[in-house]
mmCIF file of C-alpha atoms in Angstrom:
data_model
loop_
_atom_site.group_PDB
_atom_site.id
_atom_site.type_symbol
_atom_site.label_atom_id
_atom_site.label_comp_id
_atom_site.label_asym_id
_atom_site.label_seq_id
_atom_site.Cartn_x
_atom_site.Cartn_y
_atom_site.Cartn_z
ATOM 1 C CA MET A 1 225.435 -82.870 120.025
ATOM 2 C CA THR A 2 229.288 -83.171 121.419
ATOM 3 C CA ALA A 3 229.799 -78.823 121.134
ATOM 4 C CA ALA A 4 229.913 -77.848 124.379
ATOM 5 C CA THR A 5 226.878 -77.613 126.223
ATOM 6 C CA HIS A 6 227.250 -75.419 129.789
ATOM 7 C CA THR A 7 228.560 -71.887 129.572
ATOM 8 C CA GLY A 8 228.544 -70.439 133.234
ATOM 9 C CA ASP A 9 225.152 -70.551 134.278
ATOM 10 C CA ASP A 10 223.443 -71.597 131.028
ATOM 11 C CA VAL A 11 221.719 -74.719 130.765
ATOM 12 C CA GLN A 12 221.273 -76.325 127.061
ATOM 13 C CA LEU A 13 217.416 -77.960 126.930
ATOM 14 C CA VAL A 14 216.370 -80.309 124.327
ATOM 15 C CA THR A 15 212.279 -79.355 124.041
ATOM 16 C CA PHE A 16 209.522 -81.664 122.995
ATOM 17 C CA ARG A 17 205.904 -82.209 122.286
ATOM 18 C CA VAL A 18 203.630 -84.450 123.819
ATOM 19 C CA ALA A 19 199.961 -84.327 123.602
ATOM 20 C CA GLY A 20 200.988 -80.725 123.038
ATOM 21 C CA GLN A 21 202.471 -80.059 126.501
ATOM 22 C CA GLU A 22 206.345 -78.745 125.605
ATOM 23 C CA PHE A 23 208.761 -80.876 128.184
ATOM 24 C CA ALA A 24 212.234 -80.297 128.038
ATOM 25 C CA PHE A 25 215.663 -82.982 129.517
ATOM 26 C CA ASN A 26 218.657 -80.954 129.602
ATOM 27 C CA ILE A 27 221.216 -81.889 126.762
ATOM 28 C CA PHE A 28 223.324 -83.500 128.919
ATOM 29 C CA GLN A 29 221.020 -86.720 129.564
ATOM 30 C CA VAL A 30 219.992 -86.871 125.598
ATOM 31 C CA GLU A 31 222.406 -89.056 123.733
ATOM 32 C CA ARG A 32 220.568 -88.726 120.161
ATOM 33 C CA ILE A 33 217.582 -88.204 118.403
ATOM 34 C CA LEU A 34 215.903 -91.394 116.226
ATOM 35 C CA ARG A 35 213.290 -91.302 114.274
ATOM 36 C CA PHE A 36 210.797 -93.596 115.266
ATOM 37 C CA GLU A 37 211.348 -97.092 114.741
ATOM 38 C CA ALA A 38 208.962 -100.331 116.539
ATOM 39 C CA PRO A 39 210.488 -101.308 119.066
ATOM 40 C CA ALA A 40 210.582 -105.252 119.228
ATOM 41 C CA PRO A 41 207.996 -106.249 122.024
ATOM 42 C CA LEU A 42 208.900 -108.885 124.927
ATOM 43 C CA PRO A 43 206.934 -111.296 126.528
ATOM 44 C CA LYS A 44 205.231 -110.223 129.618
ATOM 45 C CA ALA A 45 206.302 -106.719 129.666
ATOM 46 C CA PRO A 46 205.439 -104.423 132.333
ATOM 47 C CA ASP A 47 202.390 -101.703 130.881
ATOM 48 C CA PHE A 48 205.046 -98.462 130.687
ATOM 49 C CA LEU A 49 207.071 -100.856 128.411
ATOM 50 C CA GLU A 50 206.678 -100.831 124.736
ATOM 51 C CA GLY A 51 209.894 -102.827 123.760
ATOM 52 C CA VAL A 52 213.495 -103.444 123.437
ATOM 53 C CA LEU A 53 215.348 -101.511 119.857
ATOM 54 C CA GLN A 54 218.868 -102.535 119.179
ATOM 55 C CA TYR A 55 220.981 -99.666 119.222
ATOM 56 C CA GLN A 56 224.900 -99.298 118.631
ATOM 57 C CA GLY A 57 224.725 -102.853 119.101
ATOM 58 C CA THR A 58 222.895 -103.820 122.112
ATOM 59 C CA ALA A 59 218.981 -103.679 123.086
ATOM 60 C CA ILE A 60 217.864 -100.438 124.394
ATOM 61 C CA PRO A 61 214.362 -100.679 126.637
ATOM 62 C CA VAL A 62 211.820 -97.936 125.022
ATOM 63 C CA ILE A 63 209.018 -96.590 127.084
ATOM 64 C CA ASP A 64 206.143 -94.510 125.521
ATOM 65 C CA LEU A 65 206.235 -90.911 127.661
ATOM 66 C CA ARG A 66 203.048 -90.232 125.973
ATOM 67 C CA LYS A 67 201.599 -93.393 127.330
ATOM 68 C CA ARG A 68 203.837 -92.754 130.985
ATOM 69 C CA LEU A 69 201.788 -89.754 130.762
ATOM 70 C CA SER A 70 198.649 -91.382 129.986
ATOM 71 C CA VAL A 71 197.818 -89.388 126.812
ATOM 72 C CA ALA A 72 196.944 -90.502 123.097
ATOM 73 C CA ALA A 73 199.513 -92.369 121.353
ATOM 74 C CA PRO A 74 199.166 -92.246 117.595
ATOM 75 C CA LEU A 75 202.371 -92.404 115.814
ATOM 76 C CA LYS A 76 202.817 -89.211 113.275
ATOM 77 C CA ASP A 77 205.681 -88.423 110.298
ATOM 78 C CA GLU A 78 207.123 -85.882 113.280
ATOM 79 C CA THR A 79 207.430 -88.977 116.366
ATOM 80 C CA ARG A 80 211.041 -89.189 117.804
ATOM 81 C CA ILE A 81 212.501 -92.110 120.268
ATOM 82 C CA ILE A 82 215.282 -89.516 121.861
ATOM 83 C CA VAL A 83 217.881 -91.796 123.164
ATOM 84 C CA LEU A 84 218.708 -91.001 127.107
ATOM 85 C CA GLU A 85 221.902 -91.866 129.761
ATOM 86 C CA TRP A 86 219.996 -93.875 132.042
ATOM 87 C CA ASP A 87 220.455 -95.739 135.436
ATOM 88 C CA ASN A 88 224.220 -96.560 134.196
ATOM 89 C CA GLY A 89 223.172 -97.025 130.827
ATOM 90 C CA LYS A 90 220.185 -96.325 127.933
ATOM 91 C CA ILE A 91 216.753 -95.931 127.693
ATOM 92 C CA GLY A 92 214.595 -94.662 124.895
ATOM 93 C CA VAL A 93 212.086 -92.467 125.219
ATOM 94 C CA VAL A 94 208.654 -91.994 122.646
ATOM 95 C CA VAL A 95 207.690 -88.784 122.057
ATOM 96 C CA ASP A 96 205.796 -86.635 119.321
ATOM 97 C CA ALA A 97 208.160 -84.823 118.339
ATOM 98 C CA VAL A 98 211.567 -82.701 119.131
ATOM 99 C CA THR A 99 211.327 -79.230 118.547
ATOM 100 C CA GLU A 100 214.518 -77.447 119.521
ATOM 101 C CA VAL A 101 217.627 -77.267 121.849
ATOM 102 C CA MET A 102 217.424 -73.770 123.405
ATOM 103 C CA GLN A 103 220.141 -72.383 125.878
ATOM 104 C CA ILE A 104 218.927 -70.490 128.752
ATOM 105 C CA GLY A 105 219.999 -68.954 132.110
ATOM 106 C CA ALA A 106 220.235 -71.954 135.188
ATOM 107 C CA ALA A 107 218.248 -69.497 136.777
ATOM 108 C CA GLN A 108 215.286 -69.504 134.159
ATOM 109 C CA VAL A 109 214.624 -72.878 135.137
ATOM 110 C CA ALA A 110 212.081 -72.633 138.260
ATOM 111 C CA PRO A 111 211.405 -74.968 140.471
ATOM 112 C CA PRO A 112 207.875 -76.973 140.527
ATOM 113 C CA PRO A 113 205.028 -74.725 142.576
ATOM 114 C CA GLY A 114 203.846 -76.436 145.629
ATOM 115 C CA ILE A 115 200.764 -77.048 144.097
ATOM 116 C CA VAL A 116 202.314 -79.547 142.010
ATOM 117 C CA LYS A 117 202.843 -82.814 144.536
ATOM 118 C CA GLY A 118 202.807 -86.427 144.727
ATOM 119 C CA LEU A 119 203.742 -88.528 141.550
ATOM 120 C CA ALA A 120 203.636 -85.618 139.318
ATOM 121 C CA ALA A 121 206.733 -83.476 141.381
ATOM 122 C CA GLU A 122 209.195 -86.400 140.948
ATOM 123 C CA TYR A 123 209.216 -86.029 137.197
ATOM 124 C CA ILE A 124 209.746 -82.442 137.377
ATOM 125 C CA SER A 125 212.630 -80.748 137.857
ATOM 126 C CA GLY A 126 211.806 -77.859 137.248
ATOM 127 C CA LEU A 127 209.731 -75.616 134.693
ATOM 128 C CA VAL A 128 210.770 -72.218 132.449
ATOM 129 C CA GLY A 129 208.698 -69.805 131.199
ATOM 130 C CA ARG A 130 209.312 -68.510 127.309
ATOM 131 C CA GLU A 131 207.277 -66.014 126.083
ATOM 132 C CA SER A 132 203.342 -67.306 126.130
ATOM 133 C CA ARG A 133 205.171 -70.672 126.659
ATOM 134 C CA THR A 134 205.270 -73.101 129.904
ATOM 135 C CA ILE A 135 208.541 -75.711 129.138
ATOM 136 C CA ILE A 136 208.044 -78.570 132.162
ATOM 137 C CA VAL A 137 212.057 -79.746 132.298
ATOM 138 C CA LEU A 138 211.356 -83.635 132.819
ATOM 139 C CA ASN A 139 214.314 -85.375 135.681
ATOM 140 C CA THR A 140 215.363 -88.445 133.770
ATOM 141 C CA GLY A 141 216.127 -90.860 137.042
ATOM 142 C CA LYS A 142 212.849 -90.690 137.844
ATOM 143 C CA LEU A 143 211.078 -91.373 135.237
ATOM 144 C CA LEU A 144 210.541 -95.003 136.352
ATOM 145 C CA ALA A 145 209.089 -95.313 139.843
ATOM 146 C CA ALA A 146 211.769 -97.995 141.237
ATOM 147 C CA LYS A 147 209.408 -100.586 141.285
ATOM 148 C CA GLU A 148 208.896 -100.096 137.566
ATOM 149 C CA LYS A 149 212.639 -99.935 137.107
ATOM 150 C CA LEU A 150 212.945 -103.208 138.894
ATOM 151 C CA ALA A 151 209.713 -105.325 136.510
ATOM 152 C CA LEU A 152 212.093 -103.738 133.252
ATOM 153 C CA LYS A 153 215.411 -105.244 134.798
ATOM 154 C CA THR A 154 213.017 -108.605 134.922
ATOM 155 C CA ALA A 155 211.812 -107.899 131.459
ATOM 156 C CA LEU A 156 215.758 -107.485 129.797
ATOM 157 C CA GLU A 157 216.664 -110.710 131.836
ATOM 158 C CA GLU A 158 213.896 -112.901 130.622
ATOM 159 C CA LYS A 159 214.793 -112.125 127.179
ATOM 160 C CA ALA A 160 218.105 -112.386 127.586
#
């Protein structure tokens, strides 16, 4: 995924499914897509933290986006871990399936409607309508709240 990813006002998105809904991350935030591998659990880890995974010689935290969004999290052949650039490091995010890389005009990413308030609105950087699909573009920086980032940092430091 090192090819030119931004031309003019185009945006490239990596789309994936969680509980039947399509989501996307901006391709600039995605480092790699891995087949699912069970992360090593951490003692006393917060609920949202599945554990850590060895990636390029370092342990990265893995969160299950399905649990984060309060939906069922069965493991299937298509289950993937998306490795993201996150908070000056890397984080793995478990999703049901990665579906495609799409290029769209930046203008096609609409801001979330006013009715989407509260916590959910923080996760969402925009919505893309495509044929009969609505793809929710997630803001990777807001996947975890400040206190969750702190809990994650503490859990990882206790492991080290």
